[in-house]
XYZ file of C-alpha atoms in Angstrom:
480
model
C 3.122 27.557 -41.785
C 0.032 25.999 -40.056
C -1.200 22.678 -41.432
C -4.223 21.023 -40.561
C -5.212 17.368 -41.542
C -8.714 15.780 -40.981
C -8.643 11.994 -40.503
C -5.730 9.604 -39.324
C -5.294 5.965 -39.977
C -3.081 5.377 -43.365
C -3.501 8.736 -45.480
C -3.710 11.420 -42.581
C -0.819 9.807 -40.398
C 1.336 9.422 -43.553
C 0.783 13.213 -44.458
C 1.474 14.081 -40.910
C 4.787 12.131 -40.398
C 6.146 13.325 -43.972
C 5.174 16.967 -43.306
C 7.266 16.983 -40.205
C 10.371 15.297 -41.805
C 10.106 17.872 -44.454
C 9.400 20.997 -42.318
C 10.802 21.085 -38.530
C 9.395 24.363 -37.926
C 5.812 23.798 -39.177
C 2.557 23.588 -37.045
C 1.052 20.300 -37.701
C -2.326 19.616 -36.345
C -4.279 16.245 -36.989
C -7.997 15.853 -35.916
C -9.439 12.371 -35.600
C -12.783 11.995 -34.480
C -12.227 8.419 -33.197
C -9.888 7.375 -30.108
C -7.018 5.892 -32.100
C -4.803 7.598 -34.641
C -3.028 5.130 -36.543
C -3.879 1.580 -36.622
C -3.930 -1.563 -39.052
C -7.647 -1.623 -40.387
C -6.781 -4.611 -42.739
C -5.825 -6.524 -39.463
C -8.998 -6.301 -37.857
C -10.686 -9.494 -39.184
C -7.611 -11.493 -37.873
C -7.868 -10.089 -34.353
C -11.392 -11.109 -34.187
C -10.670 -14.587 -35.261
C -7.687 -14.758 -32.738
C -4.983 -15.035 -35.603
C -3.674 -11.843 -33.869
C -4.143 -12.470 -30.284
C -2.585 -9.138 -29.001
C -4.789 -6.092 -29.603
C -1.953 -3.865 -28.975
C -0.340 -4.951 -32.112
C -3.190 -3.425 -34.353
C -1.807 0.029 -33.424
C 0.875 1.241 -35.980
C 1.256 4.445 -33.842
C -0.331 5.522 -30.476
C -1.073 9.341 -29.795
C 1.689 9.417 -27.358
C 4.452 7.696 -29.669
C 3.206 9.904 -32.803
C 3.486 12.969 -30.459
C 6.605 12.214 -29.079
C 8.302 11.176 -32.269
C 7.241 13.744 -34.694
C 6.084 16.703 -32.504
C 2.576 16.772 -33.971
C -0.434 18.069 -32.393
C -2.853 15.181 -32.470
C -6.317 15.591 -31.371
C -8.482 12.576 -31.133
C -12.028 12.386 -30.250
C -12.451 15.796 -31.860
C -14.446 16.215 -35.043
C -13.832 18.934 -37.747
C -17.600 20.067 -38.343
C -17.272 22.628 -40.946
C -14.434 24.131 -43.233
C -14.838 27.601 -44.275
C -12.362 28.178 -47.391
C -13.111 31.968 -47.459
C -11.638 32.391 -44.113
C -9.224 29.437 -44.364
C -10.418 27.897 -41.052
C -12.187 25.084 -39.859
C -14.720 24.465 -37.016
C -14.038 21.626 -34.515
C -16.155 20.076 -31.964
C -14.606 18.369 -28.926
C -16.707 15.340 -28.489
C -15.711 14.790 -25.035
C -16.478 18.338 -23.574
C -18.904 19.544 -26.449
C -16.552 22.550 -26.776
C -16.685 24.042 -30.111
C -13.721 26.287 -31.502
C -12.023 27.291 -34.906
C -8.570 26.926 -36.187
C -6.854 28.500 -39.187
C -4.735 26.826 -41.935
C -2.384 27.820 -44.681
C -2.921 24.171 -46.058
C -5.654 21.773 -45.280
C -5.671 17.950 -46.088
C -8.598 15.942 -46.081
C -8.447 12.408 -45.340
C -11.973 11.240 -43.953
C -11.972 7.947 -45.487
C -15.150 5.988 -46.256
C -18.218 4.632 -44.235
C -19.786 1.180 -44.321
C -23.095 1.004 -46.351
C -25.941 0.238 -43.952
C -29.138 0.399 -46.075
C -32.539 0.895 -44.590
C -33.718 -2.418 -44.363
C -36.401 -3.238 -41.937
C -34.801 -4.519 -38.378
C -31.239 -3.272 -39.406
C -31.072 -1.492 -36.201
C -30.681 -4.808 -34.228
C -27.846 -5.183 -31.629
C -27.076 -8.266 -33.186
C -26.193 -6.798 -36.412
C -22.662 -5.392 -37.047
C -20.437 -3.669 -39.416
C -16.688 -3.676 -39.295
C -14.338 -0.559 -40.128
C -12.483 0.471 -37.107
C -11.300 -0.487 -33.753
C -14.445 0.143 -31.766
C -16.456 -1.893 -34.226
C -13.965 -4.651 -33.834
C -14.207 -4.338 -29.820
C -17.757 -4.401 -30.141
C -17.829 -7.642 -32.365
C -15.168 -9.429 -30.266
C -16.843 -8.584 -26.965
C -20.227 -9.945 -28.231
C -18.725 -13.269 -29.405
C -16.808 -13.777 -26.084
C -19.982 -13.216 -24.128
C -22.781 -14.489 -26.122
C -20.761 -17.523 -27.634
C -23.053 -17.363 -31.014
C -23.110 -20.724 -32.948
C -24.410 -19.285 -36.051
C -23.334 -16.188 -38.159
C -24.263 -14.626 -41.539
C -22.017 -12.419 -43.566
C -24.181 -10.373 -46.000
C -21.692 -9.222 -48.790
C -19.252 -11.429 -50.336
C -16.242 -8.985 -50.841
C -12.807 -9.032 -49.665
C -13.581 -8.100 -46.030
C -16.926 -10.435 -46.021
C -14.925 -13.610 -46.869
C -12.085 -12.725 -44.437
C -14.581 -12.359 -41.757
C -16.409 -15.741 -42.785
C -12.907 -17.434 -42.378
C -12.323 -16.128 -39.276
C -15.714 -16.658 -37.741
C -15.568 -20.070 -39.117
C -12.200 -20.550 -37.232
C -13.860 -19.740 -34.248
C -16.277 -22.814 -34.452
C -19.096 -20.592 -35.896
C -21.045 -21.999 -38.470
C -21.134 -19.354 -41.381
C -23.335 -18.398 -44.291
C -22.657 -15.753 -46.742
C -25.394 -13.924 -48.629
C -24.461 -12.218 -51.846
C -26.631 -10.304 -54.315
C -24.468 -10.903 -57.268
C -23.975 -14.360 -58.906
C -20.640 -14.460 -57.518
C -18.195 -13.231 -54.505
C -15.183 -11.311 -54.893
C -16.289 -8.549 -57.530
C -12.809 -7.829 -58.705
C -12.759 -11.496 -60.265
C -14.534 -12.560 -62.943
C -17.097 -15.757 -62.584
C -14.905 -18.095 -63.912
C -12.154 -17.352 -61.250
C -14.827 -16.568 -58.605
C -16.349 -20.157 -59.168
C -13.068 -21.664 -57.732
C -13.648 -19.543 -54.604
C -17.132 -20.610 -54.598
C -16.018 -24.171 -54.314
C -13.242 -23.583 -51.624
C -16.213 -21.755 -49.469
C -18.412 -24.954 -50.082
C -15.781 -27.389 -49.120
C -15.195 -25.562 -45.723
C -19.032 -25.858 -44.899
C -19.943 -22.294 -45.595
C -23.216 -21.943 -46.881
C -23.442 -19.926 -49.913
C -26.443 -18.076 -50.995
C -25.677 -16.143 -54.497
C -28.308 -13.691 -56.428
C -30.044 -13.325 -53.322
C -30.246 -10.241 -51.098
C -31.809 -9.416 -47.642
C -35.457 -8.226 -47.561
C -35.613 -7.612 -43.880
C -34.144 -8.478 -40.494
C -36.182 -10.016 -37.652
C -35.398 -10.731 -33.934
C -36.585 -13.933 -32.936
C -36.308 -16.735 -30.414
C -33.153 -14.954 -29.055
C -31.253 -14.484 -32.463
C -32.046 -12.988 -35.791
C -33.903 -14.264 -38.825
C -32.830 -13.209 -42.171
C -35.324 -12.939 -44.717
C -34.111 -13.269 -48.151
C -35.603 -11.882 -51.249
C -36.061 -15.327 -52.600
C -38.422 -16.243 -49.631
C -35.385 -18.177 -47.827
C -35.304 -17.509 -44.240
C -32.094 -18.252 -42.199
C -31.876 -18.232 -38.373
C -28.631 -16.915 -36.803
C -26.940 -15.572 -33.722
C -25.180 -12.659 -35.483
C -25.135 -10.646 -38.683
C -22.152 -8.816 -40.225
C -22.848 -6.476 -42.859
C -20.124 -6.152 -45.550
C -21.823 -4.614 -48.650
C -19.341 -2.198 -49.481
C -18.483 1.500 -48.414
C -19.048 5.166 -49.704
C -16.597 7.871 -49.637
C -17.112 10.568 -46.580
C -17.808 13.580 -48.653
C -20.111 15.440 -46.281
C -17.471 18.033 -45.276
C -16.333 18.577 -48.814
C -19.548 19.294 -50.238
C -20.573 21.641 -47.664
C -17.349 23.543 -48.341
C -18.321 23.841 -51.681
C -15.432 21.589 -53.056
C -16.068 19.698 -56.374
C -17.288 16.292 -56.075
C -16.552 13.861 -58.869
C -18.966 11.710 -61.166
C -18.401 8.570 -58.983
C -19.343 10.546 -55.687
C -15.882 11.055 -54.304
C -13.827 14.236 -53.890
C -12.582 15.314 -57.096
C -8.731 15.791 -57.223
C -6.244 16.637 -59.836
C -2.923 14.870 -60.401
C -1.310 16.575 -57.366
C -4.259 15.574 -55.201
C -5.339 19.022 -54.857
C -9.074 19.711 -54.694
C -10.994 22.437 -56.458
C -9.528 24.761 -53.807
C -5.678 25.414 -54.480
C -5.214 25.325 -50.489
C -7.042 22.142 -49.760
C -5.899 18.621 -50.668
C -7.411 15.512 -50.249
C -6.311 11.661 -50.533
C -7.532 7.971 -49.647
C -10.865 6.330 -49.698
C -12.887 9.584 -50.047
C -11.284 10.553 -53.355
C -11.550 9.599 -57.137
C -8.404 8.868 -58.812
C -7.652 7.891 -62.390
C -7.895 4.140 -63.236
C -4.767 3.628 -65.225
C -6.401 1.045 -67.606
C -9.741 2.751 -68.348
C -8.410 6.460 -67.969
C -11.708 7.114 -66.146
C -12.023 8.294 -62.295
C -12.259 5.415 -60.004
C -12.994 4.879 -56.210
C -10.046 2.646 -55.178
C -10.535 2.308 -51.183
C -7.256 0.440 -50.590
C -4.483 1.125 -47.915
C -1.548 0.895 -50.346
C -2.542 3.475 -52.689
C -3.777 5.866 -49.738
C -0.105 5.878 -48.180
C 1.525 6.556 -51.489
C -0.999 9.517 -51.877
C -0.108 10.666 -48.428
C 3.408 10.897 -49.070
C 2.950 12.966 -52.450
C 0.401 15.312 -50.673
C 3.179 16.356 -48.073
C 5.762 16.754 -50.731
C 3.632 18.986 -52.857
C 2.444 20.983 -50.056
C 6.251 21.409 -48.960
C 7.798 21.868 -52.267
C 4.664 22.971 -54.541
C 2.995 20.972 -57.015
C 5.615 19.058 -58.633
C 5.041 15.355 -57.970
C 1.854 13.775 -59.681
C -0.050 11.010 -58.688
C -0.234 8.930 -61.705
C -3.322 6.756 -60.825
C -3.916 3.365 -59.644
C -4.865 -0.123 -61.235
C -6.575 -1.456 -58.015
C -4.218 -4.381 -56.986
C -5.623 -6.531 -54.506
C -5.188 -9.858 -52.690
C -7.036 -11.542 -50.016
C -6.857 -14.978 -48.154
C -9.983 -17.314 -48.250
C -9.491 -20.244 -46.080
C -6.670 -21.982 -47.910
C -6.889 -20.416 -51.096
C -5.037 -16.855 -51.934
C -7.128 -14.581 -54.364
C -5.581 -11.662 -55.996
C -6.624 -9.571 -59.022
C -4.816 -6.272 -60.671
C -6.025 -3.889 -63.624
C -9.387 -4.596 -65.089
C -11.767 -7.392 -65.305
C -13.997 -8.117 -68.268
C -17.048 -6.572 -66.270
C -14.961 -3.050 -66.323
C -14.044 -3.315 -69.653
C -17.125 -3.886 -71.222
C -18.606 -1.040 -69.394
C -16.026 1.154 -70.647
C -16.174 -0.390 -74.266
C -12.801 -1.628 -74.176
C -12.082 -4.235 -76.591
C -10.547 -7.323 -75.066
C -9.616 -11.105 -75.256
C -8.382 -13.465 -72.583
C -6.591 -16.539 -71.714
C -6.616 -19.121 -68.922
C -3.630 -21.206 -67.754
C -3.506 -23.603 -64.870
C -0.066 -24.314 -63.603
C 1.475 -24.998 -60.225
C 3.292 -22.778 -57.579
C 6.514 -24.538 -57.979
C 8.228 -27.377 -60.070
C 5.916 -30.336 -60.159
C 8.496 -32.756 -59.081
C 9.244 -31.061 -55.819
C 7.280 -31.697 -52.810
C 4.385 -29.212 -52.109
C 3.448 -28.172 -55.761
C -0.140 -26.843 -55.766
C -2.275 -25.534 -58.401
C -2.449 -22.148 -59.525
C -5.098 -20.696 -62.065
C -4.226 -17.222 -63.892
C -6.612 -15.351 -66.115
C -4.993 -12.473 -68.142
C -7.292 -9.970 -70.163
C -5.381 -8.235 -73.006
C -5.806 -6.219 -76.275
C -6.779 -8.433 -79.169
C -4.861 -6.316 -81.545
C -1.583 -5.220 -79.883
C -1.644 -7.570 -76.659
C -1.542 -4.750 -74.384
C -2.012 -6.272 -70.930
C -5.188 -4.760 -69.426
C -5.794 -7.108 -66.175
C -4.958 -10.258 -64.275
C -6.466 -12.454 -61.701
C -4.930 -15.353 -59.752
C -6.606 -17.999 -57.477
C -4.179 -20.466 -55.890
C -2.386 -21.507 -52.723
C 1.271 -20.472 -52.615
C 3.074 -17.855 -54.617
C 0.121 -16.165 -55.628
C 1.229 -12.828 -54.271
C 4.687 -12.550 -56.169
C 2.773 -13.550 -59.504
C 0.377 -11.036 -59.122
C 2.857 -8.299 -58.600
C 4.874 -9.476 -61.635
C 1.659 -8.675 -63.776
C 0.791 -5.657 -61.992
C 4.286 -4.126 -62.873
C 3.601 -4.805 -66.758
C 0.084 -3.495 -66.585
C 1.299 -0.165 -64.683
C 4.008 0.258 -67.299
C 1.480 0.001 -70.291
C 3.365 -3.558 -71.241
C 2.276 -6.292 -73.281
C 1.598 -10.110 -73.198
C 4.827 -10.394 -75.136
C 6.724 -8.907 -72.003
C 5.242 -11.728 -69.811
C 7.100 -14.046 -72.111
C 10.323 -12.657 -71.525
C 10.065 -11.751 -67.677
C 13.072 -13.200 -65.994
C 12.411 -14.677 -62.537
C 14.371 -16.404 -59.867
C 14.138 -20.176 -60.212
C 14.809 -22.975 -58.028
C 12.289 -26.100 -57.736
C 10.908 -25.206 -54.515
C 9.605 -21.660 -55.680
C 8.931 -21.874 -59.465
C 9.352 -23.873 -62.567
C 11.872 -23.071 -65.246
C 8.862 -21.662 -67.095
C 6.977 -19.634 -64.557
C 3.232 -19.694 -64.486
C 3.543 -16.091 -65.616
C 5.724 -16.991 -68.629
C 3.024 -19.715 -69.558
C 0.143 -17.123 -69.358
C 1.866 -14.920 -71.948
C 2.998 -17.932 -74.072
C -0.503 -18.999 -74.342
C -1.910 -15.262 -74.851
C 0.749 -15.024 -77.810
C -0.287 -18.335 -79.224
C -3.675 -16.937 -79.351
C -2.728 -13.454 -80.939
C -0.701 -14.859 -83.428
C -3.145 -17.354 -84.435
C -1.185 -20.571 -83.787
C -4.012 -21.681 -81.243
C -7.881 -21.922 -81.883
C -9.404 -21.057 -78.687
C -12.848 -21.748 -77.572
C -13.993 -20.133 -74.087
C -16.217 -22.160 -72.097
C -18.948 -19.526 -72.053
C -19.212 -20.081 -76.053
C -20.098 -23.608 -75.788
C -23.649 -22.914 -75.308
C -23.625 -20.965 -78.494
C -22.272 -23.802 -80.671
C -24.417 -26.329 -82.429
C -24.799 -29.370 -80.219
C -23.747 -31.946 -82.822
C -20.505 -30.202 -83.378
C -19.336 -30.585 -79.742
C -17.422 -33.315 -78.198
C -16.701 -33.372 -74.757
C -13.376 -34.733 -73.429
C -12.452 -34.990 -70.025
C -8.535 -34.430 -69.267
C -8.823 -35.169 -65.537
C -6.391 -37.561 -64.333
C -8.049 -40.761 -62.973
C -7.524 -41.796 -59.413
C -4.971 -44.723 -59.513
C -5.225 -45.609 -55.634
């Protein structure tokens, strides 16, 4: 059998390795237009910020190591320029020599990934404006910083990568401003939770410009002046664009494969495209959101790796293994904070007309009497009738990762807030409380559903008559 894979990194490399483990005799060819076949793209900001100081540690597999271990024909710097499903062949261009040739396949796998958005804003072609998606991007940014020694940087976009880069640039001693068109950073969070992140950024000296976009860039006085739609002008030495990605679907479109309503490659439950001999996975595909039931673009490394294993198994054994879908569980470090989300937020539920209510709890990472206990805020969203858990968000310092994974498991299995009250956890004072913050979130939600507590959300205060409101501070006074 002849298996061709387009694209490496997380998805494509996983498919290649799994195919070889399942079939020792197959001919497996992996085409990668870049120079590197498999690298830790989630670690790139930390290499730029010198948290990771050894560049070689970014590489999960080298071409030689991958070839020697799995006997896979890896062709880097070779780009597939066309797919011809009727002939079951692809056209390939060797980017080093310019040679164009064809290869035939029995099964073809698409893992082209996604590309950074780079809108047609005036002045965006400046050499001082960067995007971060791969190792060459990383090297370009790192070299610029080492040579030019910038004192100021602007990050356009307040998503996960944007804020990770803001932190790492800040840690290099660079003054950072973040520009975000929305009224908040971190789109997976709802505003109330994002507000905690806003405070952290401000406390660290990061300039935060919300509800403002870039109208143009201007090279001036050896740097770049960023003109905002509000009329503000910010002078800087470098700009990082981090305003999102779009799935790379050009090859699939030109091959006549079906494209989904969100702009990604359409696949069935077996990760099979509209052509039975072509599979697709990763950032370029649309998969089912398990909360809304709707097709979604979920460009995360975890799902891509899982899809890779499923694709390989379905190619070898026939379509027997389904990919259930994803709930988009994500986590990021933002200076001292850890920010995590899973399932649907309020905005997504509203867009899909899914009824919900929510609760907020503010606990601690471990027993309050044990040294090192730090705050942890949890928001959960759930069905107002049956308590089905729809989404969760956590902003805190320690222990956020294990709590979001507890909540993710309940959502993925269609569980309810009542399940949260019964979750058993490993307890000792250094790690948790006897009533874990996740249990407490369940208890509060249960009180709301059963009418034991009357809850007024903060956003509802503005709708109440002023003479019916009495404000009381429950903050502890400073006794020092």
